Amino acid sequence: MKIQVVGVVGAGVMGIGLAQNLAQTGHQVILVDISAEILERAQAQIKKNIRFQGFFNKNEKLENPEDILHKIKFSQNYHFFEKAEFVIENATEKWDIKKGIYTQLDAICPDNTVFAANTSAISITRIASVTKRADKVVGMHFMNPVPMKAMVEMIRGYHTSDQTISTAKELLSQMGKESILVNDSPGFVSNRVLMLTINEAIFLLQDQVASAEEVDRIFKTCFGHKMGPLETADLIGLDTILFSIEVLYESFNDSKYRPCSLLKKMVDAGLHGRKTGQGFYAYSEAI
């Protein structure tokens, strides 16, 4: 059976991409965030994203942004999740915030609703422990931008059931995506490696070994990467990078994950990358 109603927690960059992708693949979406202003920005960004898709994919039929937005309910109220068959959480990488969200979701959602944590580094087993449905909690690490990335890193928590994995794979299939299943560990595969690379690239910049452009150019021309580590950091968001590397540092108690002081300074200064218009590079407008 097709999953019809999907709840999305968090209307930041990832939540916006997920809501758009889900609506474009025929799902009814409930997008929840803490303020009306954030939700208004999300609505405007989704409309803009759909128009850009039409510009870049001229051979495809142009979708009417209003038709897509009609499938998304924007709300500050978790109680609309009473109808959700599947919920994807995209909140800030802070344990206290996530813990509070899952406590609310567990009390409101039907017993058979699957919870998927779209987290960069926090343990899925730890997230599941604050619910009464540990077997129905799974990690689904989507890549940015969500509508354009066909592969998802799926994480099995200690108690995650085979049925939950099957349900999550079915939803991804409906969204036109595939997954690679890995076991639970902070950072999983992708970010346990990527965050180290980005953090070390920032150290190179701080130590004046090379400029941001030179670091990224080496990765693109020598290794064939589409983006360098500092460009990738700007795309993800430097605040998210810092939160993730701090989770890894705390989880493994290993100095190799210590966050670079330049990264901390940039986050404190509000230089979060593309979403604020300035990171390691300047952008014409915030995304």
Short mmCIF file of C-alpha atoms in Angstrom, two decimals, residues 8-12 31-42 74-78 81 90-92 97-98 100-101 104:
data_model
loop_
_atom_site.label_atom_id
_atom_site.label_comp_id
_atom_site.label_asym_id
_atom_site.label_seq_id
_atom_site.Cartn_x
_atom_site.Cartn_y
_atom_site.Cartn_z
CA VAL A 8 7.88 16.47 8.32
CA VAL A 9 9.36 18.10 11.42
CA GLY A 10 11.49 21.18 10.77
CA ALA A 11 11.16 23.66 7.90
CA GLY A 12 14.83 24.37 7.41
CA LEU A 31 5.20 20.41 7.62
CA VAL A 32 5.60 21.59 11.23
CA ASP A 33 7.95 24.20 12.67
CA ILE A 34 8.00 26.49 15.67
CA SER A 35 7.10 29.83 14.07
CA ALA A 36 4.80 31.20 11.39
CA GLU A 37 7.69 33.23 9.94
CA ILE A 38 9.79 30.11 9.34
CA LEU A 39 6.83 28.40 7.67
CA GLU A 40 6.15 31.42 5.45
CA ARG A 41 9.78 31.39 4.31
CA ALA A 42 9.52 27.66 3.64
CA PHE A 74 2.08 24.28 7.02
CA SER A 75 1.50 24.28 10.76
CA GLN A 76 2.97 25.00 14.19
CA ASN A 77 0.79 22.27 15.71
CA TYR A 78 2.04 18.70 16.14
CA PHE A 81 0.40 14.31 12.96
CA ASN A 90 14.85 17.21 10.65
CA ALA A 91 15.39 19.29 13.79
CA THR A 92 18.66 20.92 14.85
CA ILE A 97 15.65 19.47 21.20
CA LYS A 98 15.28 16.09 19.50
CA GLY A 100 11.49 16.78 23.35
CA ILE A 101 10.21 16.36 19.80
CA GLN A 104 5.58 14.70 21.66
#
